[in-house]
PDB file of C-alpha atoms in Angstrom:
ATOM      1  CA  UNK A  22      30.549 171.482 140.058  1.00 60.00           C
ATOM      2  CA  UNK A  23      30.763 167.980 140.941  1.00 63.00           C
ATOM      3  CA  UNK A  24      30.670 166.941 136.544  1.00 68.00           C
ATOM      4  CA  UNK A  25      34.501 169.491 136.750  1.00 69.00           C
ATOM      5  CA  UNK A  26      35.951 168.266 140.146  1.00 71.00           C
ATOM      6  CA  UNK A  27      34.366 165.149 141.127  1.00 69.00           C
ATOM      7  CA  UNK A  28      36.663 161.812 141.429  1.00 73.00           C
ATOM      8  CA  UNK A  29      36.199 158.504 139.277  1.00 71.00           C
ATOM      9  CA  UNK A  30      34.525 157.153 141.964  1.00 67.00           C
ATOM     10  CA  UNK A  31      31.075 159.372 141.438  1.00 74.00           C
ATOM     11  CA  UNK A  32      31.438 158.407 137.879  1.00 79.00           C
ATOM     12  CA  UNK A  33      33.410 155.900 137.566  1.00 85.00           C
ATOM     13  CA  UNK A  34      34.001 154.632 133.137  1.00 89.00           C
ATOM     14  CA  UNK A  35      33.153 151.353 132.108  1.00 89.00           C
ATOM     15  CA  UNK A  36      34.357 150.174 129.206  1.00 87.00           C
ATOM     16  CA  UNK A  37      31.756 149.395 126.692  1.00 91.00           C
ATOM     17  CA  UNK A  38      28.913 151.181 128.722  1.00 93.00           C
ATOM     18  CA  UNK A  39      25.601 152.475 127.128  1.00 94.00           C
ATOM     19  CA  UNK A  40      27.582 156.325 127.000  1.00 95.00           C
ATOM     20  CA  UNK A  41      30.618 154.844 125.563  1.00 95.00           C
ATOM     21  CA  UNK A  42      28.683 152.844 122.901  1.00 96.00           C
ATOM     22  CA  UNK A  43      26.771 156.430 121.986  1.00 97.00           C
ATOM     23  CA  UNK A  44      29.971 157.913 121.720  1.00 97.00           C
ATOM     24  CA  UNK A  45      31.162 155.410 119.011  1.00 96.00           C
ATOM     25  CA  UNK A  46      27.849 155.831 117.300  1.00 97.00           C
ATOM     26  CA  UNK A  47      28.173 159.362 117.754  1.00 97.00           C
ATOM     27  CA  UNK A  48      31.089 159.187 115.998  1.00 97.00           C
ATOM     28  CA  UNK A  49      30.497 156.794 112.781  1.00 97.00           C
ATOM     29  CA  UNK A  50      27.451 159.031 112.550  1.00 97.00           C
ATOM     30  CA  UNK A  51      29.101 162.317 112.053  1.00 96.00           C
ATOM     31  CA  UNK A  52      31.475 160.517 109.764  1.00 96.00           C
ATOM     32  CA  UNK A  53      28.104 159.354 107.585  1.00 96.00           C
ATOM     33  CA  UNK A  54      26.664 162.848 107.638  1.00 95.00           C
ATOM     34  CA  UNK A  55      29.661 164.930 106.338  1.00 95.00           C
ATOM     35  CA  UNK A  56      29.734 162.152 103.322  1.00 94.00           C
ATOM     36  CA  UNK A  57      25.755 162.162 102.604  1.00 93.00           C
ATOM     37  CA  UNK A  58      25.752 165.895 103.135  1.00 90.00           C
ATOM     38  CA  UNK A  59      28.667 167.290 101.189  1.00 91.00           C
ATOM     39  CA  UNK A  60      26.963 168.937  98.308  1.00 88.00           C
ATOM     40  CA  UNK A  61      25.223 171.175 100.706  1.00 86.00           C
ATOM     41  CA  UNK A  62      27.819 171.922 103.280  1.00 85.00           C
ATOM     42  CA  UNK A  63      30.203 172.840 100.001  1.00 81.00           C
ATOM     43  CA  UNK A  64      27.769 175.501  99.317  1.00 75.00           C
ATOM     44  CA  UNK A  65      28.077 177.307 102.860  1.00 79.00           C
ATOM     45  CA  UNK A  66      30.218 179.492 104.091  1.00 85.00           C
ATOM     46  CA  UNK A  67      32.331 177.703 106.817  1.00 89.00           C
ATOM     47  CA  UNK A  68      34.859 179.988 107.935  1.00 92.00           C
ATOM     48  CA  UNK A  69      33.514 180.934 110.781  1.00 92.00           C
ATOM     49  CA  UNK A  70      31.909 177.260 111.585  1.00 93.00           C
ATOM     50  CA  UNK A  71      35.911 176.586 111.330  1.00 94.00           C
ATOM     51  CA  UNK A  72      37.051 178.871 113.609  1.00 96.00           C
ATOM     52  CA  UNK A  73      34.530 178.050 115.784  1.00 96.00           C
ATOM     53  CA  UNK A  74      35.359 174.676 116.347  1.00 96.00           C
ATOM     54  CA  UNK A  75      39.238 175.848 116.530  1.00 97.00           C
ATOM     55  CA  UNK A  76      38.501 178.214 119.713  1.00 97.00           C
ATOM     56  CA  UNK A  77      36.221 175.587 120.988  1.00 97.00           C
ATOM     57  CA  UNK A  78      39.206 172.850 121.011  1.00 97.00           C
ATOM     58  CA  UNK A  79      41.161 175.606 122.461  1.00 97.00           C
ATOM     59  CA  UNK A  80      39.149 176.304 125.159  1.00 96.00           C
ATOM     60  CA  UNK A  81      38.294 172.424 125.789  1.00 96.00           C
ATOM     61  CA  UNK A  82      42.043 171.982 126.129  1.00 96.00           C
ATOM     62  CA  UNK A  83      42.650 175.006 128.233  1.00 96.00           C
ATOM     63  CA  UNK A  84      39.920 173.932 130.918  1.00 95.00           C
ATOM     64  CA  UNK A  85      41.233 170.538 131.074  1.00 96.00           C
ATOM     65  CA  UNK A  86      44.780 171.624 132.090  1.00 95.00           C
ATOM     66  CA  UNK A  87      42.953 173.960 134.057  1.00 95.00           C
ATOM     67  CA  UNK A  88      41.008 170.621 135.761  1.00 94.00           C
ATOM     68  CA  UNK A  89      44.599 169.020 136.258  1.00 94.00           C
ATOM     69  CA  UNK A  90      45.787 171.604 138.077  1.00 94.00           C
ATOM     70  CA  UNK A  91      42.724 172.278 140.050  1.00 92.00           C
ATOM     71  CA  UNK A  92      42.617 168.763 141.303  1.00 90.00           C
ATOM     72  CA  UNK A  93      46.177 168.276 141.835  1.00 92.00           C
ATOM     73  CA  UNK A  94      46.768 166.221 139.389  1.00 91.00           C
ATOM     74  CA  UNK A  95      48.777 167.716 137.081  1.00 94.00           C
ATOM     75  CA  UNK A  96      52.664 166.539 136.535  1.00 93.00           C
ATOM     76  CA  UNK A  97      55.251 167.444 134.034  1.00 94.00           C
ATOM     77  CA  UNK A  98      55.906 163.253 133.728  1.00 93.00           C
ATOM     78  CA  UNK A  99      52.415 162.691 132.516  1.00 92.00           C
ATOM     79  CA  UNK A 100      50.372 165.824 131.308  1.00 93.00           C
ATOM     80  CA  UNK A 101      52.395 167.608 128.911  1.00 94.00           C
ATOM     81  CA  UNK A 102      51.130 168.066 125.469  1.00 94.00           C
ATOM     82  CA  UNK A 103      53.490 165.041 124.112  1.00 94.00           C
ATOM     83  CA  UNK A 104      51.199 162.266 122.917  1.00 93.00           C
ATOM     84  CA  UNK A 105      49.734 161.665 119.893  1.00 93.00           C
ATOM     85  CA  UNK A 106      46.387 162.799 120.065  1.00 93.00           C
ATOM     86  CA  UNK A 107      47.750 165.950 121.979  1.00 95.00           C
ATOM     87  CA  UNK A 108      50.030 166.653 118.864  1.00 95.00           C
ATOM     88  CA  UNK A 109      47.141 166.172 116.552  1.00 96.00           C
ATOM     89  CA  UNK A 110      44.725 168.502 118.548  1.00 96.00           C
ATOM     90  CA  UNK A 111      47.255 171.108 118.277  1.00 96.00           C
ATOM     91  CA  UNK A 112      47.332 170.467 114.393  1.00 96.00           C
ATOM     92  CA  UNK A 113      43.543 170.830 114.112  1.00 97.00           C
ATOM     93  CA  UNK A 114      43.257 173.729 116.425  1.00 97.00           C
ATOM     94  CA  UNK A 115      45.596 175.301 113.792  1.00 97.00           C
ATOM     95  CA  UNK A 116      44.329 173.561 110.692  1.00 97.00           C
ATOM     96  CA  UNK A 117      40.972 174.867 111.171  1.00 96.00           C
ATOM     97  CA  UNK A 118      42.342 178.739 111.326  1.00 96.00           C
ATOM     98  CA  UNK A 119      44.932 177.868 108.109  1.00 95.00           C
ATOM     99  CA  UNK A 120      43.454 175.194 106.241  1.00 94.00           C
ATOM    100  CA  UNK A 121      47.427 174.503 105.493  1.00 94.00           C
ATOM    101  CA  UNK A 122      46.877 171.338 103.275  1.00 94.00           C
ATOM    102  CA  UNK A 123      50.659 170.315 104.954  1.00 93.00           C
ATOM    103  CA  UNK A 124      49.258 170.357 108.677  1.00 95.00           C
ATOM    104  CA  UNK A 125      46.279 167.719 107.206  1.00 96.00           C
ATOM    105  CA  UNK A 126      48.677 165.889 105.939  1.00 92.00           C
ATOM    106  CA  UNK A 127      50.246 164.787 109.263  1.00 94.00           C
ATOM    107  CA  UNK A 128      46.926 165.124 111.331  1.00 95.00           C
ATOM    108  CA  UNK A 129      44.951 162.911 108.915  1.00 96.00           C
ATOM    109  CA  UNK A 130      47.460 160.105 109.280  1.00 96.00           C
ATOM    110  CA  UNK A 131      48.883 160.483 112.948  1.00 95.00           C
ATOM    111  CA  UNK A 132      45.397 161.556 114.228  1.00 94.00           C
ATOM    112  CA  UNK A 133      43.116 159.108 112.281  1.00 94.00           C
ATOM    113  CA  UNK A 134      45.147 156.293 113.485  1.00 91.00           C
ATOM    114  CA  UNK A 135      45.800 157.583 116.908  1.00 89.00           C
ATOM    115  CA  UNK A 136      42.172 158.629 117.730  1.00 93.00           C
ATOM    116  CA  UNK A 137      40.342 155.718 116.347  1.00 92.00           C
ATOM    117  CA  UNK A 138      41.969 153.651 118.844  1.00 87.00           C
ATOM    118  CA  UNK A 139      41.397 155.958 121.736  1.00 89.00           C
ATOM    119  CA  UNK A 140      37.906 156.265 121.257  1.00 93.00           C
ATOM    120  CA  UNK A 141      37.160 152.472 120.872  1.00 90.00           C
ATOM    121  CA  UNK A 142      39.180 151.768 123.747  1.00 86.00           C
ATOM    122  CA  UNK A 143      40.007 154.943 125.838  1.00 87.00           C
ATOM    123  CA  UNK A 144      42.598 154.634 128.367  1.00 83.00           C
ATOM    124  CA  UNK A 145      39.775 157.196 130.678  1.00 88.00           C
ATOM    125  CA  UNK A 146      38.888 156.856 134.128  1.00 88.00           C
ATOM    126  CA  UNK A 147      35.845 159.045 134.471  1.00 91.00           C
ATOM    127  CA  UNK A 148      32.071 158.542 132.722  1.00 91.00           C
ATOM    128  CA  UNK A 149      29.461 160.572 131.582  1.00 91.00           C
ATOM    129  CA  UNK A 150      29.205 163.384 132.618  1.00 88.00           C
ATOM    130  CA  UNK A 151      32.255 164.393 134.545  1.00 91.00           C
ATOM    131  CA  UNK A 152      34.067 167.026 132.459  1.00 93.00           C
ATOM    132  CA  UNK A 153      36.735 164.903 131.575  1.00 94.00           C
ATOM    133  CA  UNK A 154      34.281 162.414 130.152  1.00 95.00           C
ATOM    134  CA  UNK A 155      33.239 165.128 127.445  1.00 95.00           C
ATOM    135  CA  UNK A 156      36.627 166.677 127.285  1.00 96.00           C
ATOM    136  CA  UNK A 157      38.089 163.283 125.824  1.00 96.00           C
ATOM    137  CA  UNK A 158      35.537 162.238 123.860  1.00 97.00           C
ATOM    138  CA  UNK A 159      34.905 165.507 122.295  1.00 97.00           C
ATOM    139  CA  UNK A 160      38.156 166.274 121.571  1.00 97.00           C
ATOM    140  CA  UNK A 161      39.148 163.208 119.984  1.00 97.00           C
ATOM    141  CA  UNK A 162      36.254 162.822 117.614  1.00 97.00           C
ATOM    142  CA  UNK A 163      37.173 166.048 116.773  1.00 97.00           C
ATOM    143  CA  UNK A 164      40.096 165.067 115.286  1.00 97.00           C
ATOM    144  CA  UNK A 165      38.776 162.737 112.830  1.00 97.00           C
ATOM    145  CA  UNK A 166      35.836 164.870 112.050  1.00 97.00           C
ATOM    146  CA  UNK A 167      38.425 167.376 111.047  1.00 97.00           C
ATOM    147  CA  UNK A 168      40.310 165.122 109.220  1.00 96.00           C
ATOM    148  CA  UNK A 169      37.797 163.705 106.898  1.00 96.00           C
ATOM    149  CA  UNK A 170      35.749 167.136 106.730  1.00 96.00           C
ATOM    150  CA  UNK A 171      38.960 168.428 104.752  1.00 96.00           C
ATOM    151  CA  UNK A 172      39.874 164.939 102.832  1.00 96.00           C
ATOM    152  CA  UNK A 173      35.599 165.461 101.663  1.00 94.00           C
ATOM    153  CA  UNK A 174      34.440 169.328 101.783  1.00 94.00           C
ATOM    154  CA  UNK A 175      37.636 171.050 100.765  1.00 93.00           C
ATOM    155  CA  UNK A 176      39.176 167.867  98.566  1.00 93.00           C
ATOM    156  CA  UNK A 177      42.459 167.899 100.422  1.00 95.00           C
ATOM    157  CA  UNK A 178      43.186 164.044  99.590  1.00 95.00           C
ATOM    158  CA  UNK A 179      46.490 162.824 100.762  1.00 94.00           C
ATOM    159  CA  UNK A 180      49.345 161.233  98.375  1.00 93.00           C
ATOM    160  CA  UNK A 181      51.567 158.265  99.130  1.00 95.00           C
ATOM    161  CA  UNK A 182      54.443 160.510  99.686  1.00 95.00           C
ATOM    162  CA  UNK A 183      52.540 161.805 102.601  1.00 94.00           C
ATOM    163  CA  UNK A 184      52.377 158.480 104.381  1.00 95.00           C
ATOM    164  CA  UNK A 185      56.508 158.694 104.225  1.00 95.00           C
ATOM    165  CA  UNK A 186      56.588 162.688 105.351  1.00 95.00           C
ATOM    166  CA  UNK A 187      54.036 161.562 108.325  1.00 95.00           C
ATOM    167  CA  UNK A 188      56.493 158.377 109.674  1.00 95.00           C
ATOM    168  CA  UNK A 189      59.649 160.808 108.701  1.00 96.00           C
ATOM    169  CA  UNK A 190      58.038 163.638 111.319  1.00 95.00           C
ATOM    170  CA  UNK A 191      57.131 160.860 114.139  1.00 94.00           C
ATOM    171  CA  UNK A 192      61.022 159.892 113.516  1.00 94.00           C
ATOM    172  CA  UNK A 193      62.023 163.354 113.946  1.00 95.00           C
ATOM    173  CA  UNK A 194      60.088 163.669 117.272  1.00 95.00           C
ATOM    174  CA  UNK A 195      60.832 160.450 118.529  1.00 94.00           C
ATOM    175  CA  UNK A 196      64.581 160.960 119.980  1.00 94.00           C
ATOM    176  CA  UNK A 197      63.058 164.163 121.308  1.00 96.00           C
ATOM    177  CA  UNK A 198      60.305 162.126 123.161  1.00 96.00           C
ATOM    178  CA  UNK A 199      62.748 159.873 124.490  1.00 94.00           C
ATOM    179  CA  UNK A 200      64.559 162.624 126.215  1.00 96.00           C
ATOM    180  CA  UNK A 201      62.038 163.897 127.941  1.00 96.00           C
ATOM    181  CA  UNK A 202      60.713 160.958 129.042  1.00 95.00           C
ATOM    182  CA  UNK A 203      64.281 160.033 130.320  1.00 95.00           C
ATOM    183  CA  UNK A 204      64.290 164.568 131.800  1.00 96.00           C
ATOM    184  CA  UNK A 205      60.895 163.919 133.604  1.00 95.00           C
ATOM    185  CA  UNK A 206      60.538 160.191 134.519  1.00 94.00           C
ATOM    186  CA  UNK A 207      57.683 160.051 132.017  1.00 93.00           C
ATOM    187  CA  UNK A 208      56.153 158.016 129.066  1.00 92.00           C
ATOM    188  CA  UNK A 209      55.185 159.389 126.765  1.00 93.00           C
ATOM    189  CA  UNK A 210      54.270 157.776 123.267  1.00 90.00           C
ATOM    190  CA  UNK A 211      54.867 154.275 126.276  1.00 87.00           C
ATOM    191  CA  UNK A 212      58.137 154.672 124.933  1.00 89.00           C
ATOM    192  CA  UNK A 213      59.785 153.696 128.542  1.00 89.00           C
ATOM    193  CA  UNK A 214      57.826 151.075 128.961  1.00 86.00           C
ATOM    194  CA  UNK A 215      54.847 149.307 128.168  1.00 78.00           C
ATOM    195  CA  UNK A 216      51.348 150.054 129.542  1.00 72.00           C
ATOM    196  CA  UNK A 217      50.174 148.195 132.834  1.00 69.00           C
ATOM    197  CA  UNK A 218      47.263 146.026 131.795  1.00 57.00           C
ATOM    198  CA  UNK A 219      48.034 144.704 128.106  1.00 57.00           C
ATOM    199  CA  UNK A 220      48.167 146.556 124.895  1.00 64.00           C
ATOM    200  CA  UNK A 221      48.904 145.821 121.459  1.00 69.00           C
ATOM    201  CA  UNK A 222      52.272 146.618 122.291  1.00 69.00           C
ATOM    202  CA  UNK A 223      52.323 142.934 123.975  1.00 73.00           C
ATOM    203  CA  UNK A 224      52.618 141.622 120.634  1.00 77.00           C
ATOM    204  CA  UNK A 225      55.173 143.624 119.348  1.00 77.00           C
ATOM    205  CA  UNK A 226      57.997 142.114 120.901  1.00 80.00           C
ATOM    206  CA  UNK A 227      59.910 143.281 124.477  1.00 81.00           C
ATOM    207  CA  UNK A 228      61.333 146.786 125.222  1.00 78.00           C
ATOM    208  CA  UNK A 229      62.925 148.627 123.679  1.00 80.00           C
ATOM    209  CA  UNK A 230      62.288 146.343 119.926  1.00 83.00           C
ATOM    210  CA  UNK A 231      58.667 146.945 120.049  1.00 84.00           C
ATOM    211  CA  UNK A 232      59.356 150.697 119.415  1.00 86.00           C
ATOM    212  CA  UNK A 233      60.643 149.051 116.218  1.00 88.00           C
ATOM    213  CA  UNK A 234      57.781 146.720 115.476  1.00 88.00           C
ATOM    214  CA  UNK A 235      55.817 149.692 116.208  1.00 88.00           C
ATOM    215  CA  UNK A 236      57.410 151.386 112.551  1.00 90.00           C
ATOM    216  CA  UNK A 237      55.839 148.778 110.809  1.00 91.00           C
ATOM    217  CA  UNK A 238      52.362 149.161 112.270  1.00 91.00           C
ATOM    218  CA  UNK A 239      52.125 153.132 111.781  1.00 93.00           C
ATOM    219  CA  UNK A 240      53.491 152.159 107.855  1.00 95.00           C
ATOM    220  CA  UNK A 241      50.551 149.397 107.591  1.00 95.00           C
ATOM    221  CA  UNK A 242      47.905 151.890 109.302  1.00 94.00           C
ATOM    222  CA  UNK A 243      48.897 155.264 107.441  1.00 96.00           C
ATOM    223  CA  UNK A 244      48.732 153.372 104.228  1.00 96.00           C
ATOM    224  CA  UNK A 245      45.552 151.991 104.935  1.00 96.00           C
ATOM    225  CA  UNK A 246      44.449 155.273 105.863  1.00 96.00           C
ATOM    226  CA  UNK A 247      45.844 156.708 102.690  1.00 96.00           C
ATOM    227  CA  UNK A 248      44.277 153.913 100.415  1.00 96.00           C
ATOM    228  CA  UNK A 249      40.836 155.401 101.826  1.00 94.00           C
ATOM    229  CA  UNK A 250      41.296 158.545 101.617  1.00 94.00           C
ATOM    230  CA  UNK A 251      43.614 158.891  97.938  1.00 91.00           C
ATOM    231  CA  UNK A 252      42.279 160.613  94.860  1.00 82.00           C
ATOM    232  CA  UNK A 253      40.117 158.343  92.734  1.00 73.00           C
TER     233      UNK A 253
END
């Protein structure tokens, strides 16, 4: 059980390793196969390939609070469901039981942008194959894989008014964020501080103005996203 319980010391991440590069490769490659393959996944019957991958999120997620716990390392300041990628796994888990084209909406802008990131550089401590390892990886592909499986199999292509509904609902949540953070001593969405070690968030000015700086980003990246992904 060592790959569940086992510390980052018996398998330790490196950044840029030969797993994390397969993971990124992984990644563009299930990308390029939903594209070349569309006329022939349009032609099966995916419900149950969709609810599949729901319960398997599900369970992924369930097992890795289970792992925090397990291993003492779970705390109310740091391993709540409150970041972004947390948020948009939720929205997929239920996206893939609804198809709600609203819920894609929000998880093809706040999870595309939010995911990308953590996959090219993950903020992860363990490597292959420690459960958390597959757990993060998994999970956050996932969430693109979702997002663009929708945009291409099921034509759910995003408008410019949903780049202004996505940064309207990360608004809404952010006062909320900020009180927890300020209820639990946590930070969440680094909106108490900055991260140790250097970030973009460097360049964004000192706290609390880069939470500011960060509007503009989210409105650069979502419209970017949306200029992909728009009806041609």
């Amino acid at each position: 059980m060592s790959w569940y319980t086992g510390n980052n010391s018996q398998t330790p991440f490196s950044m840029f390793s030969a797993e994390h590069l397969l993971m990124i490769i992984i990644f563009f490659l299930g990308i390029a196969v939903i594209y070349a393959l569309k006329s022939r996944i349009k032609n099966r019957r995916l419900r149950k390939y969709e609810i599949a991958i729901a319960v398997s999120l599900l369970l992924f997620e369930t097992a890795y609070h289970g792992w925090l716990i397990t291993t003492g390392q779970w705390g109310k300041n740091h391993a709540l469901p409150l970041e972004l990628c947390n948020i948009s796994l939720v929205f997929v888990i239920v996206l893939m039981l609804t198809r709600h084209r609203a819920i894609h909406s929000l998880v093809l802008f706040i999870g595309i942008a939010g995911a990308i990131q953590a996959i090219v550089t993950p903020v992860l401590s363990y490597g292959f194959p420690h459960f958390r390892f597959v757990h993060f990886f998994y999970t956050h592909i996932l969430i693109i894989w979702v997002s663009v499986y929708f945009v291409v199999i099921h034509n759910y292509r995003p408008r410019f008014l949903s780049v202004l509904i996505a940064l309207l609902f990360l608004n809404i949540l952010l006062p909320v964020i900020i009180w927890i953070n300020h209820s639990v001593n946590g930070n969440y969405w680094f909106l108490s501080e900055k991260p140790a070690g250097g970030s973009l968030l460097d360049y964004l000015g000192p706290h609390p103005w880069y939470i500011l700086s960060l509007q503009g980003v989210a409105f650069v990246l979502f419209t970017l996203i949306w200029l992909v992904f728009k009806k041609r």
